[in-house]
PDB file of C-alpha atoms in Angstrom:
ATOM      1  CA  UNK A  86      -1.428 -15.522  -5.962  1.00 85.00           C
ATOM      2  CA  UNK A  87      -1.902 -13.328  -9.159  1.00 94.00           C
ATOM      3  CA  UNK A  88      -5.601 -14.319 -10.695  1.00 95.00           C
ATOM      4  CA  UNK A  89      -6.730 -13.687 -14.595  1.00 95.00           C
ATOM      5  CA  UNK A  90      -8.758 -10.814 -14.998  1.00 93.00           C
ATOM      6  CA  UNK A  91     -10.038 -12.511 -18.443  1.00 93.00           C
ATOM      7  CA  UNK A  92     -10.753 -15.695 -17.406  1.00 95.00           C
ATOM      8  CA  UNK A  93     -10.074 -15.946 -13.447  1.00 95.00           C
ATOM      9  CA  UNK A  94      -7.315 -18.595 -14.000  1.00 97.00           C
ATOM     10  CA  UNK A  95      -4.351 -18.583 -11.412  1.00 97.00           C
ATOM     11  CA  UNK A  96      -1.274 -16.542 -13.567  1.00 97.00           C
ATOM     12  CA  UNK A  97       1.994 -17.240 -13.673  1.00 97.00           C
ATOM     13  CA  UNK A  98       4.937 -15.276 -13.269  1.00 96.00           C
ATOM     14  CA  UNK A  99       7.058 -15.429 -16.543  1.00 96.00           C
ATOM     15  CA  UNK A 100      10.045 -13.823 -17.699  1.00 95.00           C
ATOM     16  CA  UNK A 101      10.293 -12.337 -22.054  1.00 92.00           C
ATOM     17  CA  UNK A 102      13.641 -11.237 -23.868  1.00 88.00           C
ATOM     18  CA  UNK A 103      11.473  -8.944 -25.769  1.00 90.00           C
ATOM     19  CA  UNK A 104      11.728  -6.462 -23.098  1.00 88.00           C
ATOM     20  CA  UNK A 105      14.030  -5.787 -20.032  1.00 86.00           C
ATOM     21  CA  UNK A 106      14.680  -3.439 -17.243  1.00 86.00           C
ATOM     22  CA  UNK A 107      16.956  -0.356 -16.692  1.00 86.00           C
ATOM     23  CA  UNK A 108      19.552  -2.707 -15.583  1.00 89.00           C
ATOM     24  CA  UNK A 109      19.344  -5.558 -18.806  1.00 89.00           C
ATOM     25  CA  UNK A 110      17.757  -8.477 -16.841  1.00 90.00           C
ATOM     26  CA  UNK A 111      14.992  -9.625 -18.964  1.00 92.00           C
ATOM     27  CA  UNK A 112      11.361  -7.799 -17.427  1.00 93.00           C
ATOM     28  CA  UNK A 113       8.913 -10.313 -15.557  1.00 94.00           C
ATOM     29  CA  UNK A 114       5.685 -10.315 -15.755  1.00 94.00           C
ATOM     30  CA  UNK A 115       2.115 -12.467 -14.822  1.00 95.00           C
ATOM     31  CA  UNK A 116       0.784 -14.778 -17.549  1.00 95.00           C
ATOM     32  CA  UNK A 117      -2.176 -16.295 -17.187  1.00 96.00           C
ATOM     33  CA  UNK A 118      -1.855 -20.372 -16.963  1.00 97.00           C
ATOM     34  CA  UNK A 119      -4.403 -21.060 -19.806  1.00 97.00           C
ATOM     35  CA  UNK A 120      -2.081 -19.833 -22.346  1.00 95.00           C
ATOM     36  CA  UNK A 121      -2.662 -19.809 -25.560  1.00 94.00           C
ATOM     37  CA  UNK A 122      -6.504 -20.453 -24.556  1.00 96.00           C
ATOM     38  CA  UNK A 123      -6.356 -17.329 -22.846  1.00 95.00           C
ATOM     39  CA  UNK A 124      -3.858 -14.780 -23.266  1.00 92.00           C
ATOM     40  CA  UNK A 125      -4.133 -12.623 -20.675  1.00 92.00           C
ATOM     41  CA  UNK A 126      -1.165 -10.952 -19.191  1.00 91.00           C
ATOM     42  CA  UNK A 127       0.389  -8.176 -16.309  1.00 90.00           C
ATOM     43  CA  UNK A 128       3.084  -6.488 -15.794  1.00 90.00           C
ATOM     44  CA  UNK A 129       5.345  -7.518 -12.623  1.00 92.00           C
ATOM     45  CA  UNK A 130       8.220  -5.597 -10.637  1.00 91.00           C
ATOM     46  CA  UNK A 131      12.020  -6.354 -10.805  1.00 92.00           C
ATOM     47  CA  UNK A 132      10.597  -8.724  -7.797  1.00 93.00           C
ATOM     48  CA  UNK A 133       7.811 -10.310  -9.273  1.00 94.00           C
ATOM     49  CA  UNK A 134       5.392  -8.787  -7.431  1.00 94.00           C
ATOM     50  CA  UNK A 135       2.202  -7.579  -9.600  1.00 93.00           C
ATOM     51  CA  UNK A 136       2.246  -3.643 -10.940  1.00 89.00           C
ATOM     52  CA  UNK A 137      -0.805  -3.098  -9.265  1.00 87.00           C
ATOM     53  CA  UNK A 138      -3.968  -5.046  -9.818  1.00 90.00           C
ATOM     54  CA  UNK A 139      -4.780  -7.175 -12.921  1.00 91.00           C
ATOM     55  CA  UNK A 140      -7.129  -5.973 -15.297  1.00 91.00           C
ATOM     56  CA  UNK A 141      -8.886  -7.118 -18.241  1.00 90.00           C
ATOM     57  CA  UNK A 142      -7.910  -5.960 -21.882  1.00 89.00           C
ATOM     58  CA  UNK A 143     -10.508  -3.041 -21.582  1.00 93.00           C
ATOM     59  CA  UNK A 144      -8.789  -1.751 -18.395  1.00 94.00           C
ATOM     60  CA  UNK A 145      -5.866  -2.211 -19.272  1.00 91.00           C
ATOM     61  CA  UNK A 146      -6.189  -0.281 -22.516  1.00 93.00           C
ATOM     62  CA  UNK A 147      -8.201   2.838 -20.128  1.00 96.00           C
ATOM     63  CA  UNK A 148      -4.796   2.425 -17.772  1.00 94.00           C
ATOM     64  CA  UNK A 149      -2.528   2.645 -20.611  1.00 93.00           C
ATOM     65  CA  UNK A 150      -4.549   6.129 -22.085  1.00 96.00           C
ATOM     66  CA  UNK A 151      -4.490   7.362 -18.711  1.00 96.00           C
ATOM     67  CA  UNK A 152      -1.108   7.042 -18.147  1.00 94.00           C
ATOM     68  CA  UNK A 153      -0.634   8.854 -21.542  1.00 94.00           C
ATOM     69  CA  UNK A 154      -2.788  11.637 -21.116  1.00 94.00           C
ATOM     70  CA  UNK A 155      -1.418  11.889 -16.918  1.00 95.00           C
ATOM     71  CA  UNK A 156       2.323  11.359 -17.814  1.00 94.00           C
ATOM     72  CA  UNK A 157       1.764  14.869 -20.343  1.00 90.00           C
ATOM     73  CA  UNK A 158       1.370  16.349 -16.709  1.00 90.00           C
ATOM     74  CA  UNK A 159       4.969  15.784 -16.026  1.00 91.00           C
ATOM     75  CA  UNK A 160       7.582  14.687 -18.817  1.00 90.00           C
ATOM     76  CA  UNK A 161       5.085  16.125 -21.653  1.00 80.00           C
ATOM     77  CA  UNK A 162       7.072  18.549 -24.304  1.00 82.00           C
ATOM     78  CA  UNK A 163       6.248  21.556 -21.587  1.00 81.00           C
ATOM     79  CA  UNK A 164       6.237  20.095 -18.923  1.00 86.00           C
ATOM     80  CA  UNK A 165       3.158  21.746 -16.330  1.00 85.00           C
ATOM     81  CA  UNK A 166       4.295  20.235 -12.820  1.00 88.00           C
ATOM     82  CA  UNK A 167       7.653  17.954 -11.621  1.00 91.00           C
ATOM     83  CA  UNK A 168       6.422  13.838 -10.990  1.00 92.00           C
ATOM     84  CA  UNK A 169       6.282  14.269  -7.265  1.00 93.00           C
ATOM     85  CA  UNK A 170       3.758  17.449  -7.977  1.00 92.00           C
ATOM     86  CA  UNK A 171       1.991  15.498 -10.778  1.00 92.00           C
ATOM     87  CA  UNK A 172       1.068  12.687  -8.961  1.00 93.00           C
ATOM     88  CA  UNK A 173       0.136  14.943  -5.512  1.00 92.00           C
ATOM     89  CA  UNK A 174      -2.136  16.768  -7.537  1.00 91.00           C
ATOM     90  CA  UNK A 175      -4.159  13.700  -8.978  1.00 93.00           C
ATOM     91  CA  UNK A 176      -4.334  12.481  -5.204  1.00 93.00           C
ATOM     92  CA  UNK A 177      -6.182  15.582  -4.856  1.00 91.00           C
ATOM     93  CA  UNK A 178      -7.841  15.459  -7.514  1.00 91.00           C
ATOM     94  CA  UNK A 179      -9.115  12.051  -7.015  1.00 92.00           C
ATOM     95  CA  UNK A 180      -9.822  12.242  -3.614  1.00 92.00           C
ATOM     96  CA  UNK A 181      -7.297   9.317  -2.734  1.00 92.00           C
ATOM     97  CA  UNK A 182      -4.009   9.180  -0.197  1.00 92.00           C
ATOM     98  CA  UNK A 183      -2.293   6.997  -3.276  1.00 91.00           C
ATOM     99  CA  UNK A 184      -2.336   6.985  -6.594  1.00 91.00           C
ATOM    100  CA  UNK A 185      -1.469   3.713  -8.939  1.00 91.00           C
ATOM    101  CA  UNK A 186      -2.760   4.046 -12.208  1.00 94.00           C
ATOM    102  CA  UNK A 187      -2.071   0.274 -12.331  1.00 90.00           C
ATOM    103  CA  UNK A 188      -4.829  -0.426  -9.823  1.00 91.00           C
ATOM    104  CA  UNK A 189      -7.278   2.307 -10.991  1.00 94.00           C
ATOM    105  CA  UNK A 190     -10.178   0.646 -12.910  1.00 94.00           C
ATOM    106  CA  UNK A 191     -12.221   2.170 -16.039  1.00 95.00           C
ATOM    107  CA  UNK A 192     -14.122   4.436 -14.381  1.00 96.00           C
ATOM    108  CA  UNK A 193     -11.851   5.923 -12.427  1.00 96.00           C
ATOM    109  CA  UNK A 194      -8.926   6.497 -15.297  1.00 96.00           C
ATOM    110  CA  UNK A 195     -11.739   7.999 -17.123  1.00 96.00           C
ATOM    111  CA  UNK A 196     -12.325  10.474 -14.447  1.00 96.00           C
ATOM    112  CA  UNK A 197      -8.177  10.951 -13.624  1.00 96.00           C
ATOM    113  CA  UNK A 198      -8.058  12.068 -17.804  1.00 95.00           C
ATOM    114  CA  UNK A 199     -11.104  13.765 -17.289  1.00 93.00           C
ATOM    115  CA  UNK A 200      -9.163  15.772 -14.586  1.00 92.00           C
ATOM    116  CA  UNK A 201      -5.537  15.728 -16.264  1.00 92.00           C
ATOM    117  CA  UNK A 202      -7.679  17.753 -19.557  1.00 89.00           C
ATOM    118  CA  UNK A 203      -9.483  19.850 -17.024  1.00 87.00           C
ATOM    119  CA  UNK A 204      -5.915  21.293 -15.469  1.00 87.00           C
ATOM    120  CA  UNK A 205      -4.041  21.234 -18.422  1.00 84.00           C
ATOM    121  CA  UNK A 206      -6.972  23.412 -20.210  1.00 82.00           C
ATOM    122  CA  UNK A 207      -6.910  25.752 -17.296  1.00 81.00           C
ATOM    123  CA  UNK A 208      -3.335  26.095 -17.739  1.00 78.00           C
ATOM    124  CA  UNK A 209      -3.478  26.822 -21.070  1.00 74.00           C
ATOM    125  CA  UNK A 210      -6.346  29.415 -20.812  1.00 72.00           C
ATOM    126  CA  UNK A 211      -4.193  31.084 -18.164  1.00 68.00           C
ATOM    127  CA  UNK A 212      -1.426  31.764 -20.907  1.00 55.00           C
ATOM    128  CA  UNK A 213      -3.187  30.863 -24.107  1.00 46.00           C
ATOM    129  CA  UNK A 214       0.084  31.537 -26.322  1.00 46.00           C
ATOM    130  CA  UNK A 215       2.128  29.020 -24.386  1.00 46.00           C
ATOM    131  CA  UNK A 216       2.364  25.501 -26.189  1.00 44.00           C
ATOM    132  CA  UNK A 217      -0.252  23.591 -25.223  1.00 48.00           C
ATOM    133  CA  UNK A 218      -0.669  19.756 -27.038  1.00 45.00           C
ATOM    134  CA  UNK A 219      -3.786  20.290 -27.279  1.00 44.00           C
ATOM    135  CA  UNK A 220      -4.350  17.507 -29.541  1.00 45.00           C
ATOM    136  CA  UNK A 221      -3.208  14.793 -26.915  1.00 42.00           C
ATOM    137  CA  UNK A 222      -5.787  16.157 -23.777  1.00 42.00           C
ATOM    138  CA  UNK A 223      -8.930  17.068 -26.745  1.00 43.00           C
ATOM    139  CA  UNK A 224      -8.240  16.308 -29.889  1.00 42.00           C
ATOM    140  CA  UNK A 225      -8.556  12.429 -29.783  1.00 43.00           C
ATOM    141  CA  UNK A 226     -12.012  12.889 -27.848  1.00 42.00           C
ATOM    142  CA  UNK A 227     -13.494  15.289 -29.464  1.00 40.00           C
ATOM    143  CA  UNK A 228     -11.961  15.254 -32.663  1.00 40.00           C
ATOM    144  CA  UNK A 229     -12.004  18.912 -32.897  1.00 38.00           C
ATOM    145  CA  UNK A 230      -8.678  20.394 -34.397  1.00 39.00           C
ATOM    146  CA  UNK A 231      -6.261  22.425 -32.033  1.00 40.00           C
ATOM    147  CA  UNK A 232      -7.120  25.525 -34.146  1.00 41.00           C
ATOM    148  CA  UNK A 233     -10.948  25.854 -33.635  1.00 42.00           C
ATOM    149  CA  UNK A 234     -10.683  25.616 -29.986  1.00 39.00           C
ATOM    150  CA  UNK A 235     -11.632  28.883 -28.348  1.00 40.00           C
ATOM    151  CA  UNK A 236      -9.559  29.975 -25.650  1.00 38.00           C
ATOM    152  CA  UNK A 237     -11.164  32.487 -24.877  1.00 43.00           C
ATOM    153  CA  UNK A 238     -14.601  31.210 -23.877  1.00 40.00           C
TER     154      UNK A 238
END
């Protein structure tokens, strides 16, 4: 069983219209039981079988950032690495066999984006020209524009 990571209620697998799979058939996922009381929610498989571990809205929003700021690795606008690299090289970089950023909690998607900005700014020091978003991996932390960053130090 699939328990609430806001309010430790048993969830409850439930299917929306709102959204559907690659196929059509609307996309599953866990609601928790105390609805509306509690509204917390996860995202299932074609199966019904949890994406990774429930979290809570504050780990699920770190998950979500993490997955934009990882996914740059891969299917960004210039692309750095293919998927199957990407996610090998956060294994490494994580020190894990597997990587599910649906599983991962605060902490650690703080480190994986801490990691994803380290690579992608060694990259782009390696070829400064070459297009890097900076904005996406430094921008929204630091708030410091793409133009004052110094590539060169």
């Amino acid at each position: 069983s699939v328990t609430c990571a806001e309010c430790g209620a048993p969830m409850v697998l439930r299917k929306t219209l709102k959204f559907s799979y690659a196929n059509g058939d609307p996309r599953l996922f866990w609601g928790c039981s105390k609805y509306p009381t509690c509204q917390g929610l996860h995202g299932a498989h074609p199966d019904g079988s949890p994406l990774g571990n429930p979290g809570d809205k504050d780990v699920r929003e770190a998950r979500s950032v993490a997955h934009m700021v990882f996914d740059e690795l891969w299917k960004g606008q210039t692309p750095f690495m293919k998927r199957k690299e990407a996610y090998k090289w956060a294994c490494r970089a994580m020190g894990v066999e597997n990587l599910h950023i649906g599983a991962l909690d605060a902490p650690q998607c703080e480190e994986l984006i801490f990691e994803v900005q380290r690579v992608i700014f060694t990259i782009c020091l390696g070829d400064p020209i070459a297009y890097c978003d900076a904005d996406i991996f430094f921008g929204a932390a630091t708030e410091t524009p793409t133009e004052e960053i110094d590539f060169e130090n």
